[in-house]
PDB file of C-alpha atoms in Angstrom:
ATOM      1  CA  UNK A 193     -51.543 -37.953 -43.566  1.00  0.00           C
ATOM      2  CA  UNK A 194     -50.849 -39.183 -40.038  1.00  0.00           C
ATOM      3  CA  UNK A 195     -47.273 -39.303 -40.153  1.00  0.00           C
ATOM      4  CA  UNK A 196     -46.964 -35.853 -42.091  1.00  0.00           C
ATOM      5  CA  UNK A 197     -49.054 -34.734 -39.098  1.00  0.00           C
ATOM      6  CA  UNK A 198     -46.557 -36.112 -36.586  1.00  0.00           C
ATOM      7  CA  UNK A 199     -43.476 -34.796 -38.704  1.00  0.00           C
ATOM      8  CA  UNK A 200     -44.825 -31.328 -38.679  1.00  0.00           C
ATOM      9  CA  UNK A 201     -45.654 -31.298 -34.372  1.00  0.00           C
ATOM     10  CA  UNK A 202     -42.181 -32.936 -34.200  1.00  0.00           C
ATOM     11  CA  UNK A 203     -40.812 -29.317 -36.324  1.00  0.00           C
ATOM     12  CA  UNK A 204     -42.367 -27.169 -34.301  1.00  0.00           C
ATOM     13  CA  UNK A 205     -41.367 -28.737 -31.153  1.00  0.00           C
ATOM     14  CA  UNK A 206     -38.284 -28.384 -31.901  1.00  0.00           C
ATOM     15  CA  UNK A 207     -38.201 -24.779 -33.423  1.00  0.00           C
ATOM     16  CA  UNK A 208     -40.206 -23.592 -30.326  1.00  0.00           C
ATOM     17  CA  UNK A 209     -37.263 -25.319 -28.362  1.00  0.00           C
ATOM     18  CA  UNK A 210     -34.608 -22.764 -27.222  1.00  0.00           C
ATOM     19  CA  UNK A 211     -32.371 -25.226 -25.953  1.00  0.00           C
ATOM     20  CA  UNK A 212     -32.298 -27.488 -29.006  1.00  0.00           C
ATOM     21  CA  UNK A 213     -29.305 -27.059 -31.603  1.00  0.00           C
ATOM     22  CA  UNK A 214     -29.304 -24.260 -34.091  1.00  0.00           C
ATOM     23  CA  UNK A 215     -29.001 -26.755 -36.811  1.00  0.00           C
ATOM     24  CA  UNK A 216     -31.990 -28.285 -35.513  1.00  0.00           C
ATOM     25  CA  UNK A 217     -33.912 -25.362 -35.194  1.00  0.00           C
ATOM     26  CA  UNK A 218     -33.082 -24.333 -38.489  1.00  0.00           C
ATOM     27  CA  UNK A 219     -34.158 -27.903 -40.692  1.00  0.00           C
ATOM     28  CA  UNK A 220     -37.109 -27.778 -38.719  1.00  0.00           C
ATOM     29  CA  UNK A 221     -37.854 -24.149 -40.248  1.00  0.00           C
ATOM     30  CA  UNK A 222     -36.941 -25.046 -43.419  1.00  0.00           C
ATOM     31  CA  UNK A 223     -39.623 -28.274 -43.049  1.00  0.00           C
ATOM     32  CA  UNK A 224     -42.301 -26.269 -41.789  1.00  0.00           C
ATOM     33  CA  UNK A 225     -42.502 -23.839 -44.640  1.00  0.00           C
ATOM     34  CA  UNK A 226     -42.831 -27.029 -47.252  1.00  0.00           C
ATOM     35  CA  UNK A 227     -46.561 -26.784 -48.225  1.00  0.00           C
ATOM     36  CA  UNK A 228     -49.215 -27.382 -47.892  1.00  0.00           C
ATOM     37  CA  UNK A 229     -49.248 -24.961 -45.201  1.00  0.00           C
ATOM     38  CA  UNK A 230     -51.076 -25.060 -41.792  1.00  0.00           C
ATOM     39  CA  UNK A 231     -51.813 -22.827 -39.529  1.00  0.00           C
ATOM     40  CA  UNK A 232     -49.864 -24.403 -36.530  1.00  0.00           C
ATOM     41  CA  UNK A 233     -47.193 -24.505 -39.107  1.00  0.00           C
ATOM     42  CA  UNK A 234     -47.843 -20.516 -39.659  1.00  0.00           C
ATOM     43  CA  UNK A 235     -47.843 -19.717 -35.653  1.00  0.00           C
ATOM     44  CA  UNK A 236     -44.382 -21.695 -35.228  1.00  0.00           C
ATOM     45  CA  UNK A 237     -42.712 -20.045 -37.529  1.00  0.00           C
ATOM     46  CA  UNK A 238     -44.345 -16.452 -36.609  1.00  0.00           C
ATOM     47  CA  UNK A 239     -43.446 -16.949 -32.803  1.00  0.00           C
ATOM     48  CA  UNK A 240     -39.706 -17.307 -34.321  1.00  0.00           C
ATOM     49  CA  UNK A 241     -39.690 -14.293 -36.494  1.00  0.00           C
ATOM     50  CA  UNK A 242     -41.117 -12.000 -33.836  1.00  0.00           C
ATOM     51  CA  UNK A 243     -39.179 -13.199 -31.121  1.00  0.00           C
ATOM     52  CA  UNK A 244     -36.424 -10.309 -30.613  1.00  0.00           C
ATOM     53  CA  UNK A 245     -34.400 -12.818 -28.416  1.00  0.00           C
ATOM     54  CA  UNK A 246     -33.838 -14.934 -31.095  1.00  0.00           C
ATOM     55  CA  UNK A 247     -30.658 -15.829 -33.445  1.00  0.00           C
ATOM     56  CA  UNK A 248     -31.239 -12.998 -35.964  1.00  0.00           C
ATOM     57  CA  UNK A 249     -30.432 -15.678 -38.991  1.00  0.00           C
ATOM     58  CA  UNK A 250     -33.442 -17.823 -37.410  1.00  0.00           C
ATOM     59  CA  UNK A 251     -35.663 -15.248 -37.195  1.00  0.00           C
ATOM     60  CA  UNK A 252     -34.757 -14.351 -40.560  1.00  0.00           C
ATOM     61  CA  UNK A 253     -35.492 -17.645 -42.210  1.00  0.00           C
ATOM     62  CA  UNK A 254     -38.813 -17.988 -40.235  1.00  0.00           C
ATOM     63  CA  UNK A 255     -39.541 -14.698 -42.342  1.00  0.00           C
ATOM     64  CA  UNK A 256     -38.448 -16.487 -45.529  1.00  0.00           C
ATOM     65  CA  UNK A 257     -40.620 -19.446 -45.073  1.00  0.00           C
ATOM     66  CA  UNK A 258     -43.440 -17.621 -44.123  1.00  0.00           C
ATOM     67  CA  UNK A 259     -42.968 -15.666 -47.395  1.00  0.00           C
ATOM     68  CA  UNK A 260     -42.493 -18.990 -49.203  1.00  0.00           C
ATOM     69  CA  UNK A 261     -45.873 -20.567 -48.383  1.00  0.00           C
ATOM     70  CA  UNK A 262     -47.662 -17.301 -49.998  1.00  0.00           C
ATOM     71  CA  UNK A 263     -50.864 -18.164 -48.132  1.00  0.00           C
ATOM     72  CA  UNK A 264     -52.830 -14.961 -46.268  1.00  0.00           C
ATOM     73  CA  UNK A 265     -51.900 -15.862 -43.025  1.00  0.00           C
ATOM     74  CA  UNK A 266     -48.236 -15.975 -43.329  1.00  0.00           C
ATOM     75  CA  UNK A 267     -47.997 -13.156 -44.994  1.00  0.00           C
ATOM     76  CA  UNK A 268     -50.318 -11.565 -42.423  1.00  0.00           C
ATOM     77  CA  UNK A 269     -47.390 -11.829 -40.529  1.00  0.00           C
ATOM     78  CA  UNK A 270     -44.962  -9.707 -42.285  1.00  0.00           C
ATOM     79  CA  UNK A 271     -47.858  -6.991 -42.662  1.00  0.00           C
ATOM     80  CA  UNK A 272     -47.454  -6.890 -39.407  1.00  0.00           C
ATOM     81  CA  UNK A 273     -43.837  -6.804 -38.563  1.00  0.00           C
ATOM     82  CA  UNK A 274     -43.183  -3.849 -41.327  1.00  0.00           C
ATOM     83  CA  UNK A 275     -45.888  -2.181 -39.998  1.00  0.00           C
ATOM     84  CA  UNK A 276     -45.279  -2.711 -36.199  1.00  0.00           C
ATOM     85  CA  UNK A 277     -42.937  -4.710 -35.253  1.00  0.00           C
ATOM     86  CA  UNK A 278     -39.789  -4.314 -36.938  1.00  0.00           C
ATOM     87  CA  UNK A 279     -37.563  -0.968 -37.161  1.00  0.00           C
ATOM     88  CA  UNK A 280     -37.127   0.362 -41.481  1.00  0.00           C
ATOM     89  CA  UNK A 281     -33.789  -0.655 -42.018  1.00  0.00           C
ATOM     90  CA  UNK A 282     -32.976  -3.482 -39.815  1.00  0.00           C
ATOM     91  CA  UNK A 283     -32.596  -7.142 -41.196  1.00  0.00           C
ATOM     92  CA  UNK A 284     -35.563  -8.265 -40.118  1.00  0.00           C
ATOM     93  CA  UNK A 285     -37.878  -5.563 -41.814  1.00  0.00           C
ATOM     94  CA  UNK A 286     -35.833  -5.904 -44.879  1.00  0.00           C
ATOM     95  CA  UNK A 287     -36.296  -9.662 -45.104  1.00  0.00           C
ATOM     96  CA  UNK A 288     -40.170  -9.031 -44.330  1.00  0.00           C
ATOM     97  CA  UNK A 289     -40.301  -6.549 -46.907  1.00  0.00           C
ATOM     98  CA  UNK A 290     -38.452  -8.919 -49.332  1.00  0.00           C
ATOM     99  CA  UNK A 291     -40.798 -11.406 -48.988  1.00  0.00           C
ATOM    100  CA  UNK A 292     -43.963  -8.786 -49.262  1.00  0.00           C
ATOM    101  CA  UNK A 293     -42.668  -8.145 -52.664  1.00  0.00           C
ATOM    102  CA  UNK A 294     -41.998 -11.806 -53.917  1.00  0.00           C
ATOM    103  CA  UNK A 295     -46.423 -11.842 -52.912  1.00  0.00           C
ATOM    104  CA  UNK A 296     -48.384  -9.328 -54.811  1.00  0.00           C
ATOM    105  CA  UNK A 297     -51.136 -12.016 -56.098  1.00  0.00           C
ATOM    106  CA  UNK A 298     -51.637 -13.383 -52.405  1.00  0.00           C
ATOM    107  CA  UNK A 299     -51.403  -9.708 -51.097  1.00  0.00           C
ATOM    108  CA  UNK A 300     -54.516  -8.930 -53.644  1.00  0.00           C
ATOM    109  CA  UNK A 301     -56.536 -11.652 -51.775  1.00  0.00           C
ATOM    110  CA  UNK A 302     -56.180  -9.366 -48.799  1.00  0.00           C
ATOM    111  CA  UNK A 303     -55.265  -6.020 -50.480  1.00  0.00           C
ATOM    112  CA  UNK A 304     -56.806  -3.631 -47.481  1.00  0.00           C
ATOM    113  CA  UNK A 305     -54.267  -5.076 -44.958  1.00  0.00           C
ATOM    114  CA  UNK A 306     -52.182  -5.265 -47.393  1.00  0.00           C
ATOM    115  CA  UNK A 307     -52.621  -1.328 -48.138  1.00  0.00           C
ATOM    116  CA  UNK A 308     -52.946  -0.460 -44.323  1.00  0.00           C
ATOM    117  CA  UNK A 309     -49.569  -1.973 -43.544  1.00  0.00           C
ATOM    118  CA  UNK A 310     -47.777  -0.556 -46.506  1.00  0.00           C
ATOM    119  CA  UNK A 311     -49.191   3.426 -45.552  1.00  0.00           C
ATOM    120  CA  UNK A 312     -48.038   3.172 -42.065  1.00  0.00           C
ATOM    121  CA  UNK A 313     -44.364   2.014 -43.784  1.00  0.00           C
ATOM    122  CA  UNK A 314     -44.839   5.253 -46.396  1.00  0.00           C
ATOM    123  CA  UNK A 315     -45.451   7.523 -43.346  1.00  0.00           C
ATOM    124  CA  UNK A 316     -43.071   6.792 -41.419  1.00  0.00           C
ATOM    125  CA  UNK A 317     -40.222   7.136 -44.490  1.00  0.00           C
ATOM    126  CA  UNK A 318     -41.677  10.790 -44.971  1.00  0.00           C
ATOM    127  CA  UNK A 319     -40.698  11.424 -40.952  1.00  0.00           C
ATOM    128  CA  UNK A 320     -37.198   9.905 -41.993  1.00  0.00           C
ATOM    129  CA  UNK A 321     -36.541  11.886 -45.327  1.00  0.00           C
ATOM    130  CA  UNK A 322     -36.458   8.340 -47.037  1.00  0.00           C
ATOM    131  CA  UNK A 323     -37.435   8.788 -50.440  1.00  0.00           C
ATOM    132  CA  UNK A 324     -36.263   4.886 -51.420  1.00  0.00           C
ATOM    133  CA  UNK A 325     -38.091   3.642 -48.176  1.00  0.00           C
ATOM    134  CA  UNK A 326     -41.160   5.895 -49.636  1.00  0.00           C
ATOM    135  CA  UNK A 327     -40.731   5.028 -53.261  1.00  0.00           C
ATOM    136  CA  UNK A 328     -40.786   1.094 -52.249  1.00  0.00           C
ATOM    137  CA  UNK A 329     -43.765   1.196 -50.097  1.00  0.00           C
ATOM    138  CA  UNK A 330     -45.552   3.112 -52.972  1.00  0.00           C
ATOM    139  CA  UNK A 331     -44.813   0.641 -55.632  1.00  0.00           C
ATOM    140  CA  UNK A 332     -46.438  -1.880 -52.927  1.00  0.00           C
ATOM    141  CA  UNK A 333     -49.631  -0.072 -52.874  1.00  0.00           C
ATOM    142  CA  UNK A 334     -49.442   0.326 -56.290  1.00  0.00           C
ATOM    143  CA  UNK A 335     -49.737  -3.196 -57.090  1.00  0.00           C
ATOM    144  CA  UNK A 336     -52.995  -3.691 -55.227  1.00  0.00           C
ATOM    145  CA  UNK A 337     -55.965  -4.152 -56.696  1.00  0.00           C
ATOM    146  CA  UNK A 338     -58.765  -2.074 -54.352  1.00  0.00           C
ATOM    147  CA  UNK A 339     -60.111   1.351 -53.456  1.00  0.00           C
ATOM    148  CA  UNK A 340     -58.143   2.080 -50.693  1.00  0.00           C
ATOM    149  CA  UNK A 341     -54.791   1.860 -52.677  1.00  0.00           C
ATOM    150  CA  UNK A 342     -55.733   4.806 -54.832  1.00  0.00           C
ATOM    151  CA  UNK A 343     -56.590   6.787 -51.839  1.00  0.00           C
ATOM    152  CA  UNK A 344     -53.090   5.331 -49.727  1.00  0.00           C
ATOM    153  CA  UNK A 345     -51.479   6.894 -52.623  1.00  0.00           C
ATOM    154  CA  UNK A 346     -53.293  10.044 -52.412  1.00  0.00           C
ATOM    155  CA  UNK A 347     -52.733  10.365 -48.997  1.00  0.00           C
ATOM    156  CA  UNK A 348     -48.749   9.751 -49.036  1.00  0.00           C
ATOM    157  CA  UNK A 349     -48.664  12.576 -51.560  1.00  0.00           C
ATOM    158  CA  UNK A 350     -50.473  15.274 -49.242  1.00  0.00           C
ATOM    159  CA  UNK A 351     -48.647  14.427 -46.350  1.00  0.00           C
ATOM    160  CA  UNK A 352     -45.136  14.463 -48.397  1.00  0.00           C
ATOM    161  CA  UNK A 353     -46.256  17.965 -49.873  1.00  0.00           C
ATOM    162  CA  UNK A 354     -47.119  19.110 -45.816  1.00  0.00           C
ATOM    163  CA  UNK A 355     -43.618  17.710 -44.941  1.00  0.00           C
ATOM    164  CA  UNK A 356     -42.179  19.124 -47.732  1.00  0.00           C
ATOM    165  CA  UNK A 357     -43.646  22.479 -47.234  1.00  0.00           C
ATOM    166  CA  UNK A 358     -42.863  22.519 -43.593  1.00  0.00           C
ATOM    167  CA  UNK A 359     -39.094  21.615 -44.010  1.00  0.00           C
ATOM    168  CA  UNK A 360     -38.778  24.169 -46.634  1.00  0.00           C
ATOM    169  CA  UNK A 361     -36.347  26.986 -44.923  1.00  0.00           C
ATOM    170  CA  UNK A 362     -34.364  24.067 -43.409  1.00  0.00           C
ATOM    171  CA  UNK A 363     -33.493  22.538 -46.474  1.00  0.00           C
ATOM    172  CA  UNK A 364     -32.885  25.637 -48.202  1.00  0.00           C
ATOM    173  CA  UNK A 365     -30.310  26.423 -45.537  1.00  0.00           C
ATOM    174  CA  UNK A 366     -28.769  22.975 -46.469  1.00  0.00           C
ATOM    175  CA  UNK A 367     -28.366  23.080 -50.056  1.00  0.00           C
ATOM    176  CA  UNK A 368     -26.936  26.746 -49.018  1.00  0.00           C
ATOM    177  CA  UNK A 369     -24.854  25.806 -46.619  1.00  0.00           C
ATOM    178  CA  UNK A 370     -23.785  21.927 -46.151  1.00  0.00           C
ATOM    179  CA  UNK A 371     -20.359  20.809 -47.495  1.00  0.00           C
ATOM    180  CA  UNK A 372     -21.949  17.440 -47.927  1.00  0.00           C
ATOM    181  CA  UNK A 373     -22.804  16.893 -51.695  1.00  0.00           C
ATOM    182  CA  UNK A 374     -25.522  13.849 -51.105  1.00  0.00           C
ATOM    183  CA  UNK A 375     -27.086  15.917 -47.831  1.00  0.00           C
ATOM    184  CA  UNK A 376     -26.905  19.390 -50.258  1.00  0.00           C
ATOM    185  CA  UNK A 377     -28.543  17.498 -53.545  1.00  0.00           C
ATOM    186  CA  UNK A 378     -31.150  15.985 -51.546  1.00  0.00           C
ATOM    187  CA  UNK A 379     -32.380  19.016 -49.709  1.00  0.00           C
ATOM    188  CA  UNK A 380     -32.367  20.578 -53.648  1.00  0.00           C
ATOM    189  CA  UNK A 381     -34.556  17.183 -54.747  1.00  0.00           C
ATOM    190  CA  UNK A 382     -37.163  18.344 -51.708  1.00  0.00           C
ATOM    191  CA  UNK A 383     -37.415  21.767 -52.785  1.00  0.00           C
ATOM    192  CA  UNK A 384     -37.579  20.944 -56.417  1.00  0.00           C
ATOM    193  CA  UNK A 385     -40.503  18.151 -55.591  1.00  0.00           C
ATOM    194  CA  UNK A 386     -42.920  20.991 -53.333  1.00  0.00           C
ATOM    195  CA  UNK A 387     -43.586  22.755 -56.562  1.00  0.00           C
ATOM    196  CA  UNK A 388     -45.199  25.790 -54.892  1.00  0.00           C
ATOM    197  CA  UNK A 389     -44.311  29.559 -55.429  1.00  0.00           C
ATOM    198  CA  UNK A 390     -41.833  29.781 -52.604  1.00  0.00           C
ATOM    199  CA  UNK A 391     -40.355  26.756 -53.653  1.00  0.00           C
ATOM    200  CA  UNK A 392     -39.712  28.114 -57.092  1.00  0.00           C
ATOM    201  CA  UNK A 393     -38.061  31.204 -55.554  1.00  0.00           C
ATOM    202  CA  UNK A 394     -35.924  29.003 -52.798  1.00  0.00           C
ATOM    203  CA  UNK A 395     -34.494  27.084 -56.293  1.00  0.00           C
ATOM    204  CA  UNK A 396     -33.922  30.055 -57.781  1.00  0.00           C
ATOM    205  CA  UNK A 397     -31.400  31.880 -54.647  1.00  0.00           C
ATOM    206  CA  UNK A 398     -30.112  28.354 -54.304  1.00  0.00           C
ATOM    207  CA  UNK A 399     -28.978  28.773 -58.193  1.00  0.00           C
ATOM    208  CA  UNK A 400     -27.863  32.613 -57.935  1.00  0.00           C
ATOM    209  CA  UNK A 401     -25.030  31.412 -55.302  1.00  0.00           C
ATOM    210  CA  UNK A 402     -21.571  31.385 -56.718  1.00  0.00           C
ATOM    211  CA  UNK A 403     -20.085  27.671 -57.286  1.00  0.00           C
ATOM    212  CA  UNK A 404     -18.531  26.217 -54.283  1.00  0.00           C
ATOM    213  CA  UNK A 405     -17.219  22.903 -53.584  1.00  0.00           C
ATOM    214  CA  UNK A 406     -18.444  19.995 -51.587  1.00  0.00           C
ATOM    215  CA  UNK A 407     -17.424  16.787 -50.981  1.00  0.00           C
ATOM    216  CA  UNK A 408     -18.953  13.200 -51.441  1.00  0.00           C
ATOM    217  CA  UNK A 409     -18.045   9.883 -49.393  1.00  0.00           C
ATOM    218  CA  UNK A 410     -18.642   6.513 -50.664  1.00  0.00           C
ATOM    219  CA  UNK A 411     -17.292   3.290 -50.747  1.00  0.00           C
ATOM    220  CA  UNK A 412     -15.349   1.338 -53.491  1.00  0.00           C
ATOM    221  CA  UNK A 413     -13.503  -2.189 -53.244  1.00  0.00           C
ATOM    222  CA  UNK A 414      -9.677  -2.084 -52.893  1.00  0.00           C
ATOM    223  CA  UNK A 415      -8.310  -2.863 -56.393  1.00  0.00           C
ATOM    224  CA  UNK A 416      -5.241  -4.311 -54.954  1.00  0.00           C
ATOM    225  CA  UNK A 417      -7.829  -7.535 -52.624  1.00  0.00           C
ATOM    226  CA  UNK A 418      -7.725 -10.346 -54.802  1.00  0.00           C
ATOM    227  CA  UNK A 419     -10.477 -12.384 -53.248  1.00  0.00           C
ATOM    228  CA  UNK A 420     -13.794 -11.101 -51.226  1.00  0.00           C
ATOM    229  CA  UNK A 421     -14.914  -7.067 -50.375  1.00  0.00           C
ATOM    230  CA  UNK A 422     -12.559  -4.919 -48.745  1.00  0.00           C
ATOM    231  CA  UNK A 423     -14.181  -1.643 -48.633  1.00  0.00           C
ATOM    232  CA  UNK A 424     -12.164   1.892 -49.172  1.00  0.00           C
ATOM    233  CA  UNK A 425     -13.668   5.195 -48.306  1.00  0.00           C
ATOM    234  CA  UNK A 426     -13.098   7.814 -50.543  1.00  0.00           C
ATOM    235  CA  UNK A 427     -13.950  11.417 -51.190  1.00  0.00           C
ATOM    236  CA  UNK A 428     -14.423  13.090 -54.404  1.00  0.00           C
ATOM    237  CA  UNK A 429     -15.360  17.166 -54.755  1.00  0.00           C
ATOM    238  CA  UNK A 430     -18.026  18.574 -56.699  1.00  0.00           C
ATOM    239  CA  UNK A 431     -19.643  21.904 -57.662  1.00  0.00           C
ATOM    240  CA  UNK A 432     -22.780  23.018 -56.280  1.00  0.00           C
ATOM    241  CA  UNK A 433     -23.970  23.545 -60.005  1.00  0.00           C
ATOM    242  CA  UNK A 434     -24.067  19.837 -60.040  1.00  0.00           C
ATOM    243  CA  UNK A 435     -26.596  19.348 -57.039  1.00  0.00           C
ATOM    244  CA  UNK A 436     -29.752  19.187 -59.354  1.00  0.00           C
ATOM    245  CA  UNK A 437     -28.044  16.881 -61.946  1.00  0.00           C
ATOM    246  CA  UNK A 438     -29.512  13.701 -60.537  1.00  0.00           C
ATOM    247  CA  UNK A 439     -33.391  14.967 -60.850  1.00  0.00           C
ATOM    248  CA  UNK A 440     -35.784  13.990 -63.653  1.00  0.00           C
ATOM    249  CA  UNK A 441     -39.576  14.820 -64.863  1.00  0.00           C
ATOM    250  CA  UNK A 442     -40.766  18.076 -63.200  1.00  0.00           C
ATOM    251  CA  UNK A 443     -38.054  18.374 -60.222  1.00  0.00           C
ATOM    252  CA  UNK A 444     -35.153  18.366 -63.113  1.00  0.00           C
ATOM    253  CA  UNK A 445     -37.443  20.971 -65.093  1.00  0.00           C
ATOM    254  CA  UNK A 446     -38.058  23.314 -61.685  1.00  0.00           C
ATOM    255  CA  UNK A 447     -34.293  23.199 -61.245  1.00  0.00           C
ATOM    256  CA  UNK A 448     -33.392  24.350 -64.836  1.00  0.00           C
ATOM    257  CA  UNK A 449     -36.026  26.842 -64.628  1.00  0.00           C
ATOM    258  CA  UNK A 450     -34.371  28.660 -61.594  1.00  0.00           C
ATOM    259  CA  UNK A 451     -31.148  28.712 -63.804  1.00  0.00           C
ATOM    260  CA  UNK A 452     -30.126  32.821 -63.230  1.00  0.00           C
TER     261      UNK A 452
END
């Protein structure tokens, strides 16, 4: 017991040590998120992973350890860097949400963070137009066990329907307008989610158009690369009558409905 306390002060000396070798830095991560955990263990290893000055693969595997020892605390930690402390998209609030999502019995032991965090991560992807950054924080709250996750829910879908309804001329003008297939089918997947009246009639002149073309970028690998990714852009052209093709449940049944 001694000398496991002793090994663990000796980690976090020297992951708290800027000047000591990465490789150092790193085994001492790794050693700190063994169990059983401790909370000087958990502050070490949080001090790295919000540290924006450190190496991003450091900071990073602080994340991943603190995931690892599934205890409250830790993942107290990555409640708070999804919710405040790390920008959707970046590497760190990917790896934080990664590890979130490896948790859901230890995130039921403290499901009202756990429910806080994730609704501050499903508001802001309704300010972004990210439905995949929405749909993940949803599935989140949907795994919590407690009163406030019902109402979480409740309250994304309100303030995606005020978005939604708010928005509404702008995307019609896109799916109208825009050459761009993915920006065209997902102001049509907006529309055909609001569900109201003028919604139905915005589907509906968006259908009446004649066809026109568009064009959609994405990446493939180079056939002729033998060995690792070598991305190629390429562009393929579709017809507007395709933009609703990609909906299901009641959006795909909204968009046939507007069919002229």
């Amino acid at each position: 017991m001694i000398f496991d306390t002793f090994r663990r002060r000796k980690n976090i000396r020297i992951l708290l040590n800027g000047e000591a070798s990465f490789e150092l830095r790193l085994k001492a991560a790794f050693a700190l998120g063994d169990q059983p955990a401790t909370r000087e263990a958990i502050d070490a290893l949080a001090r790295v992973a919000n540290n924006p000055n450190e190496d991003l693969t450091l900071r990073q595997n602080a994340i991943s350890r603190l995931a690892g020892l599934s205890e409250p605390d830790s993942l107290r930690v990555l409640l708070r860097l999804i919710a405040t402390g790390a920008e959707p998209g970046t590497w760190i609030f990917i790896e934080a949400m990664q590890g979130l999502r490896w948790n859901s019995i230890t995130l039921n032991r403290i499901a009202n963070e756990a429910v806080a965090s994730f609704l501050k991560v499903g508001k802001e992807a309704i300010k972004r137009d990210s439905p995949s950054l929405l749909g993940e924080a949803r599935g989140l709250i949907e795994k919590l066990e407690c009163p406030t996750a019902h109402s979480a829910l409740q309250e994304l879908d309100y303030l995606l329907q005020v978005h939604r309804t708010a928005n509404l001329a702008k995307q019609k003008r896109v799916a109208l307008d825009s050459s761009d297939f993915d920006k065209a089918a997902f102001a049509v997947a907006e529309i055909a989610g609001l569900g109201t009246k003028e919604a139905e009639v915005a589907l509906k002149e968006i259908r009446s158009q004649p066809a026109r073309e568009l064009e959609q970028g994405y990446e493939i690998d180079k056939e002729d690369v033998e060995a690792g990714y070598s991305p190629k852009w390429v562009t393929e052209i579709k017809s507007s009558s395709e933009l609703g093709e990609a909906l299901s449940g009641l959006e795909r049944e909204r968009w046939e409905a507007a069919r002229p």
